[in-house]
Tab-separated table of N, CA, C and O in Angstrom:
chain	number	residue	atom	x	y	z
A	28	UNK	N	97.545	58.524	-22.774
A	28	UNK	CA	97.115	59.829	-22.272
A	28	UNK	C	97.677	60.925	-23.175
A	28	UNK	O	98.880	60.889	-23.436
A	29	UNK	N	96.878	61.939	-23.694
A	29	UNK	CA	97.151	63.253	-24.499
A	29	UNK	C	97.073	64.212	-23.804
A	29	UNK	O	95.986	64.387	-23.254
A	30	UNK	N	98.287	65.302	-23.524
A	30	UNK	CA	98.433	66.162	-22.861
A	30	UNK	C	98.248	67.356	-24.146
A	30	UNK	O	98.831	67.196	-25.218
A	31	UNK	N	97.490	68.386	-23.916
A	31	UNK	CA	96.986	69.646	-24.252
A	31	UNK	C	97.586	71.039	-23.884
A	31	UNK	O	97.170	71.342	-22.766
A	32	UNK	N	98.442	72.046	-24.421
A	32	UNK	CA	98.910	72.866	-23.541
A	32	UNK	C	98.530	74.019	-25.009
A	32	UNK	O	98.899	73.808	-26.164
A	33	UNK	N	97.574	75.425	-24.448
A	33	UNK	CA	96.961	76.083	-25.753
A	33	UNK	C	98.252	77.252	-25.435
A	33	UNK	O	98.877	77.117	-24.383
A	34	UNK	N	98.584	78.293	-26.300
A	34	UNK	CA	99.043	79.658	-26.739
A	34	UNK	C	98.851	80.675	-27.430
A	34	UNK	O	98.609	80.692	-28.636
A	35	UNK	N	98.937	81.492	-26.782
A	35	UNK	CA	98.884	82.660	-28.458
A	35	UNK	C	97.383	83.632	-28.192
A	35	UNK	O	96.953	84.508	-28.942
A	36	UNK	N	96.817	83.182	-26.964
A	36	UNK	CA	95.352	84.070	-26.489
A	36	UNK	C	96.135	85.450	-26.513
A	36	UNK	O	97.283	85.602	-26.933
A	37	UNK	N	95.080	86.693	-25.843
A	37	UNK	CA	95.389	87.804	-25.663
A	37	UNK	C	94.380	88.575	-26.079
A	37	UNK	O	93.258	88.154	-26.360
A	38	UNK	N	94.891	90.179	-26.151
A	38	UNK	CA	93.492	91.076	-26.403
A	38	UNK	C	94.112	91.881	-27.904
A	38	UNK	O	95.238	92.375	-27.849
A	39	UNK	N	93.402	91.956	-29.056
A	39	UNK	CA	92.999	92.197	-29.930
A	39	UNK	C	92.180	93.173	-30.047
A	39	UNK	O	91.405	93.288	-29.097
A	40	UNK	N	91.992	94.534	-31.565
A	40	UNK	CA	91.049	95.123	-31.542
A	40	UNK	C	90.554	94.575	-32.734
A	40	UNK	O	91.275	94.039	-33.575
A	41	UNK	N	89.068	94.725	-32.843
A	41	UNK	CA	88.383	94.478	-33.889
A	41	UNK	C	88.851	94.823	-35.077
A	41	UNK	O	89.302	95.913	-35.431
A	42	UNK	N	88.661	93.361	-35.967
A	42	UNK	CA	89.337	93.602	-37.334
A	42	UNK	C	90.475	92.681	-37.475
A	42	UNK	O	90.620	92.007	-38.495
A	43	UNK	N	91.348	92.631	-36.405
A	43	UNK	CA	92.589	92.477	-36.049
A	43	UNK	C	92.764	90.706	-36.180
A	43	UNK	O	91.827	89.970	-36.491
A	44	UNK	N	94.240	90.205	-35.852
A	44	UNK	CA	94.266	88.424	-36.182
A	44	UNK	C	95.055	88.077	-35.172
A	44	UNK	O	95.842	88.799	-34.560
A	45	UNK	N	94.781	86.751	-34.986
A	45	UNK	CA	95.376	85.978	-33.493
A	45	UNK	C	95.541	85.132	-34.357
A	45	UNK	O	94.932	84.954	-35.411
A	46	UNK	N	96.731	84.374	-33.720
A	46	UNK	CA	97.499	82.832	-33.943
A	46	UNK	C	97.265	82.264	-32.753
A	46	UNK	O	97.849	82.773	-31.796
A	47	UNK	N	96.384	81.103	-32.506
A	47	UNK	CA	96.509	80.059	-31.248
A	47	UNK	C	97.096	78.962	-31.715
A	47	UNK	O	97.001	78.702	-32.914
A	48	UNK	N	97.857	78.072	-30.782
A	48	UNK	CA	98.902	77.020	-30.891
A	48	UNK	C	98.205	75.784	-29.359
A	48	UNK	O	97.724	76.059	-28.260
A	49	UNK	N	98.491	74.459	-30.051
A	49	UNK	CA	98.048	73.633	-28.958
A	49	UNK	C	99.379	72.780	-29.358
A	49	UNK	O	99.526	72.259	-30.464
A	50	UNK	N	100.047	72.733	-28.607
A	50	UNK	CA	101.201	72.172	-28.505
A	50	UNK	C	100.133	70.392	-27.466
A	50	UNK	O	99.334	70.454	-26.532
A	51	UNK	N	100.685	69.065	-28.256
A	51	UNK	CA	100.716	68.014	-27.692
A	51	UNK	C	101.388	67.169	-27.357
A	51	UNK	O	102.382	67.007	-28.065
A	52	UNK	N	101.255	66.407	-26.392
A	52	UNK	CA	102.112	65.438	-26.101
A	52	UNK	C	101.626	64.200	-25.594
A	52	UNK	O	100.424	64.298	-25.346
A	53	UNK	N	102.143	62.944	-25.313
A	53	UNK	CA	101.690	61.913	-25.669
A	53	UNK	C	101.136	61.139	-26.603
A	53	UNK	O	100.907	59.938	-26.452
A	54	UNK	N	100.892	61.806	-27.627
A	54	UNK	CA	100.352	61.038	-28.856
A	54	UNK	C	100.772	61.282	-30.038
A	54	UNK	O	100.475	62.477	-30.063
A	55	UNK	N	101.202	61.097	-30.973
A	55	UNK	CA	101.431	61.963	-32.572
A	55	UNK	C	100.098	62.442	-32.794
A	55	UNK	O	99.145	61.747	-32.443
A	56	UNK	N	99.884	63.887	-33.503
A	56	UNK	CA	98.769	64.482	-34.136
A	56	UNK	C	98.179	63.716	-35.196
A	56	UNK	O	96.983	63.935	-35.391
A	57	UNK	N	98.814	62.767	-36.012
A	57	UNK	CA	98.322	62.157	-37.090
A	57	UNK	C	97.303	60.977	-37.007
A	57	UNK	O	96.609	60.433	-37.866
A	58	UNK	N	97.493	60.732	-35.388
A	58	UNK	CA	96.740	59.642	-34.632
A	58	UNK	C	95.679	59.913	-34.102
A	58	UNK	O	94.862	59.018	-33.887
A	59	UNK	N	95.365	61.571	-33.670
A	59	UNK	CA	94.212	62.179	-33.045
A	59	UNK	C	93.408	63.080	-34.417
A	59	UNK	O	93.906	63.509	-35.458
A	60	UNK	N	91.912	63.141	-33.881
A	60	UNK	CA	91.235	64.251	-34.236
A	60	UNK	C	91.441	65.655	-33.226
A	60	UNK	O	91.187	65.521	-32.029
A	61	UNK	N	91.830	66.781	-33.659
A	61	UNK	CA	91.639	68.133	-32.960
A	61	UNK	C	90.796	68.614	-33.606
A	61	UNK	O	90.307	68.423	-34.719
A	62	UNK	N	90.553	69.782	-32.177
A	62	UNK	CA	89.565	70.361	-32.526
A	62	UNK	C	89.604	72.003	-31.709
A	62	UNK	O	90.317	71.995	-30.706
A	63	UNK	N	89.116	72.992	-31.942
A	63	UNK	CA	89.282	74.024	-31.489
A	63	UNK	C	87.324	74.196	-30.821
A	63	UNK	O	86.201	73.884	-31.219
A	64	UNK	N	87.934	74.858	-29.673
A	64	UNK	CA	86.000	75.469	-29.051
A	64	UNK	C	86.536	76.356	-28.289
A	64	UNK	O	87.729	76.473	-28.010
A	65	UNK	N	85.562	77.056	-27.911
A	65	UNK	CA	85.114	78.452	-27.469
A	65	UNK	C	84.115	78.574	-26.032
A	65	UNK	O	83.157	77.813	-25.901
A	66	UNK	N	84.341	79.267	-25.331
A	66	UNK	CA	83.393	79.339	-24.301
A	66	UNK	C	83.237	80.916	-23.433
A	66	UNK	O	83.667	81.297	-22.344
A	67	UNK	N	82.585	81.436	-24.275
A	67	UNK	CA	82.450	82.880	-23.304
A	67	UNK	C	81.203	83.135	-22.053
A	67	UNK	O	80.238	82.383	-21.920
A	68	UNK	N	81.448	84.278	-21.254
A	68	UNK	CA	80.892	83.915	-20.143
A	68	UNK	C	79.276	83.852	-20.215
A	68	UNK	O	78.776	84.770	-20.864
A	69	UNK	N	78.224	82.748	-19.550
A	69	UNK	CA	77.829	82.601	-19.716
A	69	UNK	C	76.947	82.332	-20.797
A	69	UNK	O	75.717	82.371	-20.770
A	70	UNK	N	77.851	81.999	-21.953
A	70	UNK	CA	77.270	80.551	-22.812
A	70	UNK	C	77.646	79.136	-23.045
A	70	UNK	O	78.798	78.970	-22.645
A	71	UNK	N	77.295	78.391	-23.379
A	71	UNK	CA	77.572	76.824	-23.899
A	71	UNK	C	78.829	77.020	-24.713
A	71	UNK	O	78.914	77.932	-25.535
A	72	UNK	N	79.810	76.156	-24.482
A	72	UNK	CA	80.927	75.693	-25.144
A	72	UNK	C	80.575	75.605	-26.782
A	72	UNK	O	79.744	74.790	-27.182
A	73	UNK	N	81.079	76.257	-27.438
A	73	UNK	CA	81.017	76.410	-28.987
A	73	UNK	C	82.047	75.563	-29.738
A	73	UNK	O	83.222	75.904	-29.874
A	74	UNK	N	81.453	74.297	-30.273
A	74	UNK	CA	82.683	73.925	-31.740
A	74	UNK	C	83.502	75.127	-32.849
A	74	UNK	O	82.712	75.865	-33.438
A	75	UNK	N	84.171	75.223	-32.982
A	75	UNK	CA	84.669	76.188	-34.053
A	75	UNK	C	85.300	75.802	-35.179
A	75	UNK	O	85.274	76.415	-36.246
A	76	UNK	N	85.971	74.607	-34.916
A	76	UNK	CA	87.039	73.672	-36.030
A	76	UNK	C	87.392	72.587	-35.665
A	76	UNK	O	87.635	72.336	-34.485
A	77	UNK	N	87.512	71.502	-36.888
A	77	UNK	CA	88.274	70.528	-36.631
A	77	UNK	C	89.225	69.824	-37.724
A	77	UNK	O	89.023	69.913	-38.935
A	78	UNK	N	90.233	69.150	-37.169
A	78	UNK	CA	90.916	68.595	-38.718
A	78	UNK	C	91.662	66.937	-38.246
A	78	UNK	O	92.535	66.867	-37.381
A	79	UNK	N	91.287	66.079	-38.767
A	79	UNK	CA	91.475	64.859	-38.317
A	79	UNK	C	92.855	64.544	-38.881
A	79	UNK	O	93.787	65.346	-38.949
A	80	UNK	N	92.867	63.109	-39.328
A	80	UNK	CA	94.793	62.615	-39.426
A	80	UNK	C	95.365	62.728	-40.515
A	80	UNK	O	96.533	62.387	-40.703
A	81	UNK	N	94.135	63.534	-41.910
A	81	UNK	CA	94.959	64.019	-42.849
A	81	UNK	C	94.099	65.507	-42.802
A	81	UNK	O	92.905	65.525	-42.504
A	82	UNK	N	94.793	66.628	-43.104
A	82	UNK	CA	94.176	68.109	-43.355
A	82	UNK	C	93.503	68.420	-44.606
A	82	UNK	O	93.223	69.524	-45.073
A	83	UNK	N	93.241	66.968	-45.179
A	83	UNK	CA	92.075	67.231	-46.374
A	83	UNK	C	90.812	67.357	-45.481
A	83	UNK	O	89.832	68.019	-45.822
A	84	UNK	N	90.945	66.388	-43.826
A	84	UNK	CA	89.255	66.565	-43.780
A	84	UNK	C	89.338	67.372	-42.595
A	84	UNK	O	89.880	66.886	-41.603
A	85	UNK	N	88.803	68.722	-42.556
A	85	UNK	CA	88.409	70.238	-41.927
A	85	UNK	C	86.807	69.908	-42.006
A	85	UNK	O	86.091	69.196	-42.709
A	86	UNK	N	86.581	71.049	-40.613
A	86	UNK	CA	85.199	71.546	-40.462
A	86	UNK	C	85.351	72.285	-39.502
A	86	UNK	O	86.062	72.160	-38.505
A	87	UNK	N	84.342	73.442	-39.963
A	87	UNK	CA	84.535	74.782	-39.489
A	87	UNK	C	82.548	75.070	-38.549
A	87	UNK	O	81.465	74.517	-38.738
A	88	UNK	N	82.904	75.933	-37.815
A	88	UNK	CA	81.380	76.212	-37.635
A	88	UNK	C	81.113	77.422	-38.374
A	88	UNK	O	81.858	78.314	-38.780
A	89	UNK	N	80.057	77.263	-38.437
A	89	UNK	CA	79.262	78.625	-39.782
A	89	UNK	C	79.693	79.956	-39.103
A	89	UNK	O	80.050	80.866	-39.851
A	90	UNK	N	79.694	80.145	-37.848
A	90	UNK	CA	80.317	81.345	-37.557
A	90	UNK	C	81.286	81.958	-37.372
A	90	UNK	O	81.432	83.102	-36.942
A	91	UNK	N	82.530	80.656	-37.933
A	91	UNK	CA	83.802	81.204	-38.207
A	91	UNK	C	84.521	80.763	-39.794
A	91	UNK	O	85.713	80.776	-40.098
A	92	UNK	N	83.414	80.410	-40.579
A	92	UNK	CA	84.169	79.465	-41.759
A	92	UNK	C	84.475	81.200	-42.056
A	92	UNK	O	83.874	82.153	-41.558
A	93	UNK	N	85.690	81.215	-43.103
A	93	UNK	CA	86.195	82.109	-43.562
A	93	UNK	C	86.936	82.941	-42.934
A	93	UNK	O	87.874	83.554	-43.444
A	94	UNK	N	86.628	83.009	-41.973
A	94	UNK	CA	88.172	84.261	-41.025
A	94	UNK	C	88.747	83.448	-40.097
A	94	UNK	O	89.498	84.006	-39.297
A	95	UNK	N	88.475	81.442	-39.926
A	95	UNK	CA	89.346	81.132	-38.619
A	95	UNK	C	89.727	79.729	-39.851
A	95	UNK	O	88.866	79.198	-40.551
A	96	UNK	N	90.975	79.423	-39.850
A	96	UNK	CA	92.050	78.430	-40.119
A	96	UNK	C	92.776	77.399	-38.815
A	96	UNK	O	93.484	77.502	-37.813
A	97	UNK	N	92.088	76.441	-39.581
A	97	UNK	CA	93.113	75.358	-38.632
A	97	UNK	C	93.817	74.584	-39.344
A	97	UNK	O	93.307	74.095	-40.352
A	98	UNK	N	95.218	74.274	-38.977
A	98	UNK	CA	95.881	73.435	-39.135
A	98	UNK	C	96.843	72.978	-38.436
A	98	UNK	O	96.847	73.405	-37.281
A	99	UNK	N	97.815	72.134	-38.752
A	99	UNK	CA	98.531	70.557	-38.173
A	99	UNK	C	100.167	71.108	-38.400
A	99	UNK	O	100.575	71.170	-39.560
A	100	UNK	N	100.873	71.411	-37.531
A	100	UNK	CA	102.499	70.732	-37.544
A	100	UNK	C	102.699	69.928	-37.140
A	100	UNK	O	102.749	69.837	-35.914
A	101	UNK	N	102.975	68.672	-38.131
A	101	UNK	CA	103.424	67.720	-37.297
A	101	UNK	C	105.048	67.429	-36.722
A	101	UNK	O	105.483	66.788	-35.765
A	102	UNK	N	105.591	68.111	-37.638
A	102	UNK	CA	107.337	68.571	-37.273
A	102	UNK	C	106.786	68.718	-35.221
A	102	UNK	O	107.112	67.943	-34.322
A	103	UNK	N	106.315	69.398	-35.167
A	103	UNK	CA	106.201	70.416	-33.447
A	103	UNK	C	105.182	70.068	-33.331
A	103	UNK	O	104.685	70.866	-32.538
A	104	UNK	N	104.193	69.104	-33.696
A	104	UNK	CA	103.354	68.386	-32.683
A	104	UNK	C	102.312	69.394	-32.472
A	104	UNK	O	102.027	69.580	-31.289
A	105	UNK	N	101.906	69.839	-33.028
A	105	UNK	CA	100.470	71.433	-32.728
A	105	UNK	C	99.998	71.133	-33.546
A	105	UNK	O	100.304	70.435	-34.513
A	106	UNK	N	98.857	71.837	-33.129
A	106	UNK	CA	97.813	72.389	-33.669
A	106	UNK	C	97.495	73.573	-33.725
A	106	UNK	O	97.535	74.221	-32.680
A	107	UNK	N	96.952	74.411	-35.351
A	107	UNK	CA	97.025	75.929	-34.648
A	107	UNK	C	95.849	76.793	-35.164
A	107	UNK	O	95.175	76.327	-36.083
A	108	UNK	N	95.593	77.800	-34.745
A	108	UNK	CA	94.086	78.361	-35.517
A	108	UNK	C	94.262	79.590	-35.565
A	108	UNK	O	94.483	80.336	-34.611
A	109	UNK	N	94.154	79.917	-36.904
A	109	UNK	CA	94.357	81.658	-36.850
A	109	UNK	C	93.055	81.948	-37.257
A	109	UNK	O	92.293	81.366	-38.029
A	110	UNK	N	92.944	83.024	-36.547
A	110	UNK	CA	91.837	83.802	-36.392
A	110	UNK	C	91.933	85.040	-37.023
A	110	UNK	O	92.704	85.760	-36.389
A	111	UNK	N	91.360	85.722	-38.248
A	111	UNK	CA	91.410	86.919	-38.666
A	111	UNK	C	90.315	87.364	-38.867
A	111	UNK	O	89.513	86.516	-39.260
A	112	UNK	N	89.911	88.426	-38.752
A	112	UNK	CA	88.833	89.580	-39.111
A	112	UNK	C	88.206	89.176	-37.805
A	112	UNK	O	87.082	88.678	-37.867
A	113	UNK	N	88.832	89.336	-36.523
A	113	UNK	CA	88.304	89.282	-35.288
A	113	UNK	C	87.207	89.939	-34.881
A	113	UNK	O	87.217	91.134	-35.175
A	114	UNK	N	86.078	89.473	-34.185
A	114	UNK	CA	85.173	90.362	-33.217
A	114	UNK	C	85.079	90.275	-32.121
A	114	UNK	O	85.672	89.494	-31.377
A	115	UNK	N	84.098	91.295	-31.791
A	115	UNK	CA	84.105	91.559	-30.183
A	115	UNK	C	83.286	89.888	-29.839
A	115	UNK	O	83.638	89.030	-29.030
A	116	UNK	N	82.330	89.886	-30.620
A	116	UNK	CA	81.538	88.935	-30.400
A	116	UNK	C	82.602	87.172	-30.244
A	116	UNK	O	82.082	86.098	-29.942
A	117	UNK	N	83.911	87.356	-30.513
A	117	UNK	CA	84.463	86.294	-30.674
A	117	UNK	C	85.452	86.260	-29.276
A	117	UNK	O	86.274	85.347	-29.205
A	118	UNK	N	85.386	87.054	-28.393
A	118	UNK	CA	85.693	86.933	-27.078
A	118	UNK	C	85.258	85.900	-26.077
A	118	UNK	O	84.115	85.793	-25.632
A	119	UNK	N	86.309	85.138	-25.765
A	119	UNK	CA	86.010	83.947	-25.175
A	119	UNK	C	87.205	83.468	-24.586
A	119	UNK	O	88.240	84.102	-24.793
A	120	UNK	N	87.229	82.301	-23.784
A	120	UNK	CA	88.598	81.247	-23.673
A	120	UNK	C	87.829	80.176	-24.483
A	120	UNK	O	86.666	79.801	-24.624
A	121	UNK	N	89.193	79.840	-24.991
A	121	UNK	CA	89.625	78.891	-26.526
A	121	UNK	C	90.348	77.587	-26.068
A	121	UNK	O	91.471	77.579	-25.564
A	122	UNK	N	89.774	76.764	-26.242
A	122	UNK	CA	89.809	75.370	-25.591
A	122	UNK	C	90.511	74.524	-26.941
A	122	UNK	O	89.775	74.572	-27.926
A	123	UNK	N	91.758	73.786	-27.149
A	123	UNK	CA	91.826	72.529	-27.560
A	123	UNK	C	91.317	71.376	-27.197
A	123	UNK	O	91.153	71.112	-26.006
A	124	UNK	N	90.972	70.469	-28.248
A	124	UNK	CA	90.761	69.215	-27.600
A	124	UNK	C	90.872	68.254	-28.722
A	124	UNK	O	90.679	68.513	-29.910
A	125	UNK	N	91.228	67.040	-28.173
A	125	UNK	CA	91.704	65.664	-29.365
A	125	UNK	C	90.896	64.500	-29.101
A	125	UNK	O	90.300	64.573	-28.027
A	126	UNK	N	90.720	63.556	-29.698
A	126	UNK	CA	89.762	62.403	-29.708
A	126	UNK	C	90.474	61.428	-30.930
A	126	UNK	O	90.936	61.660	-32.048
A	127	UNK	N	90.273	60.040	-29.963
A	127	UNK	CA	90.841	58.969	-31.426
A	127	UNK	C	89.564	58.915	-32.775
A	127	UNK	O	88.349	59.089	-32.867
A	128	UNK	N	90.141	58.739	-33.227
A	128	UNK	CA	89.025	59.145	-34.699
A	128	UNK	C	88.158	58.393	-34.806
A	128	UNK	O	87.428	58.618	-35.772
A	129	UNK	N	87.760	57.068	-33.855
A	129	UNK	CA	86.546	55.826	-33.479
A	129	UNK	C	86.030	56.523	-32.580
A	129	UNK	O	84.985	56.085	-32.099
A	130	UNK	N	86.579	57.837	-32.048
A	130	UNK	CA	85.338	58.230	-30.663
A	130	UNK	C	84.777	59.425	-30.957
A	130	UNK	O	85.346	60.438	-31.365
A	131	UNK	N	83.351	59.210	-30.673
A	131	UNK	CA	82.545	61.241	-31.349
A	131	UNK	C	83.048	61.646	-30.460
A	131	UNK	O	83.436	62.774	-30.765
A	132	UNK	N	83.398	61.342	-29.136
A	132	UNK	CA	83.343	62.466	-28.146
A	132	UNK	C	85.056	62.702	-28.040
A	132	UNK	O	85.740	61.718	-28.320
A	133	UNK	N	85.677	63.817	-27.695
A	133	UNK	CA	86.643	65.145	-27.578
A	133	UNK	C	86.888	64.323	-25.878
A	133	UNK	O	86.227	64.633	-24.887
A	134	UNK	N	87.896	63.341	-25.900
A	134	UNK	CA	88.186	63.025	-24.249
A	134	UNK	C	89.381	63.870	-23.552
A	134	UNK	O	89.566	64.025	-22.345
A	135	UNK	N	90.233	64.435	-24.767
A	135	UNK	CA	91.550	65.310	-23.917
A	135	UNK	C	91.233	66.596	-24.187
A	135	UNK	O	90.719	66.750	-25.295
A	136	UNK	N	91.404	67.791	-23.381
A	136	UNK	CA	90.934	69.262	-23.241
A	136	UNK	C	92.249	69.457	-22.856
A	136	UNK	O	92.954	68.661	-22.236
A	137	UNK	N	92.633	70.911	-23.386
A	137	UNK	CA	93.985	71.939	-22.915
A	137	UNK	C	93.218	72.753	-21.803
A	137	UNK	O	92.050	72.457	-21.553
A	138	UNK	N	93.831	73.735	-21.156
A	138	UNK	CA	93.289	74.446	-20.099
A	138	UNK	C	92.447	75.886	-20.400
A	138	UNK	O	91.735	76.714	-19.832
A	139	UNK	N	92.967	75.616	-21.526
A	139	UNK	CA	91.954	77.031	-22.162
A	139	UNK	C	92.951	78.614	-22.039
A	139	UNK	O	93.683	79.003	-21.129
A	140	UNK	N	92.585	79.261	-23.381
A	140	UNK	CA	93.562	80.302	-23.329
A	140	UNK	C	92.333	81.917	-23.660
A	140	UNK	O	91.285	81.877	-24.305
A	141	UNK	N	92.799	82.864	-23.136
A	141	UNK	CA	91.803	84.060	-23.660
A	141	UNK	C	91.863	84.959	-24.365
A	141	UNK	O	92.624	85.916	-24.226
A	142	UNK	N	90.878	84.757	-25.445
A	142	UNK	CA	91.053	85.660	-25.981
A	142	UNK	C	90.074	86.850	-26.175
A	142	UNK	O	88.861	86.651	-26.227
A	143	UNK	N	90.535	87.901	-26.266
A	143	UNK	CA	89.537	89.108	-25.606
A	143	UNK	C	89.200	90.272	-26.870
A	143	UNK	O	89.794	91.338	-26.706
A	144	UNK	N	88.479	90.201	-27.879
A	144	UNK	CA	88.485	91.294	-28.499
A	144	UNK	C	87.914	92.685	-28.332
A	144	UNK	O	86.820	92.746	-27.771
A	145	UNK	N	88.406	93.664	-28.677
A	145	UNK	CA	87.962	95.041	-28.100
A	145	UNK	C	87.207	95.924	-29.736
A	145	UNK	O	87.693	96.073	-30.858
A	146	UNK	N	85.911	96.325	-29.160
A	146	UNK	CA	85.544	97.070	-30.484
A	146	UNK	C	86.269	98.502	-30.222
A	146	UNK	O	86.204	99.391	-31.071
């Protein structure tokens, strides 16, 4: 079992940069795929990033390649995604989630953190 716990949401003005953190437990990070998503109100859950058990292999969604970064401590067991050149349009709660690298599907979710940008 992989426990998920996200940090670092909050409100932002446009332009501006967030650090989110998914602190895990039960598993080493080097053993899981993470992944970062998005869900604002009333739309479908959005992929945004992912980086599997080495940080050569990343993938970003087209609407954040270039202003959102993910990467791996494995010292502290996180995962983290900075977000810069924020928009309003990027207001949402921000979901972690991990998967063994044989499964497409994302089986452990964090509780989700918010982040709120203001134009």
């Amino acid at each position: 079992q992989v426990q998920l716990v996200e940090s670092g949401g909050g409100l932002v003005q446009a332009g501006g940069s967030l650090s989110l953190s998914c602190a895990a437990s039960g598993r080493t990070l080097s053993n899981l795929v993470m992944g970062w998503f998005r869900q604002a109100p009333g739309k479908e859950r959005e992929f945004l990033a992912s980086v599997g058990w080495t940080i050569r292999y990343q993938r970003y969604a087209d609407s954040v390649k270039g202003r959102f970064t993910i990467s791996k401590d494995y010292a502290k067991n996180t995962v983290n995604l900075q977000m810069n050149s924020l928009k309003p349009e990027d207001t949402a709660v921000y979901y972690c989630a991990a998967r063994l690298p044989e499964s497409p599907d994302y089986h452990y979710w964090g509780q989700g953190t918010q982040v709120t940008v203001s134009s």
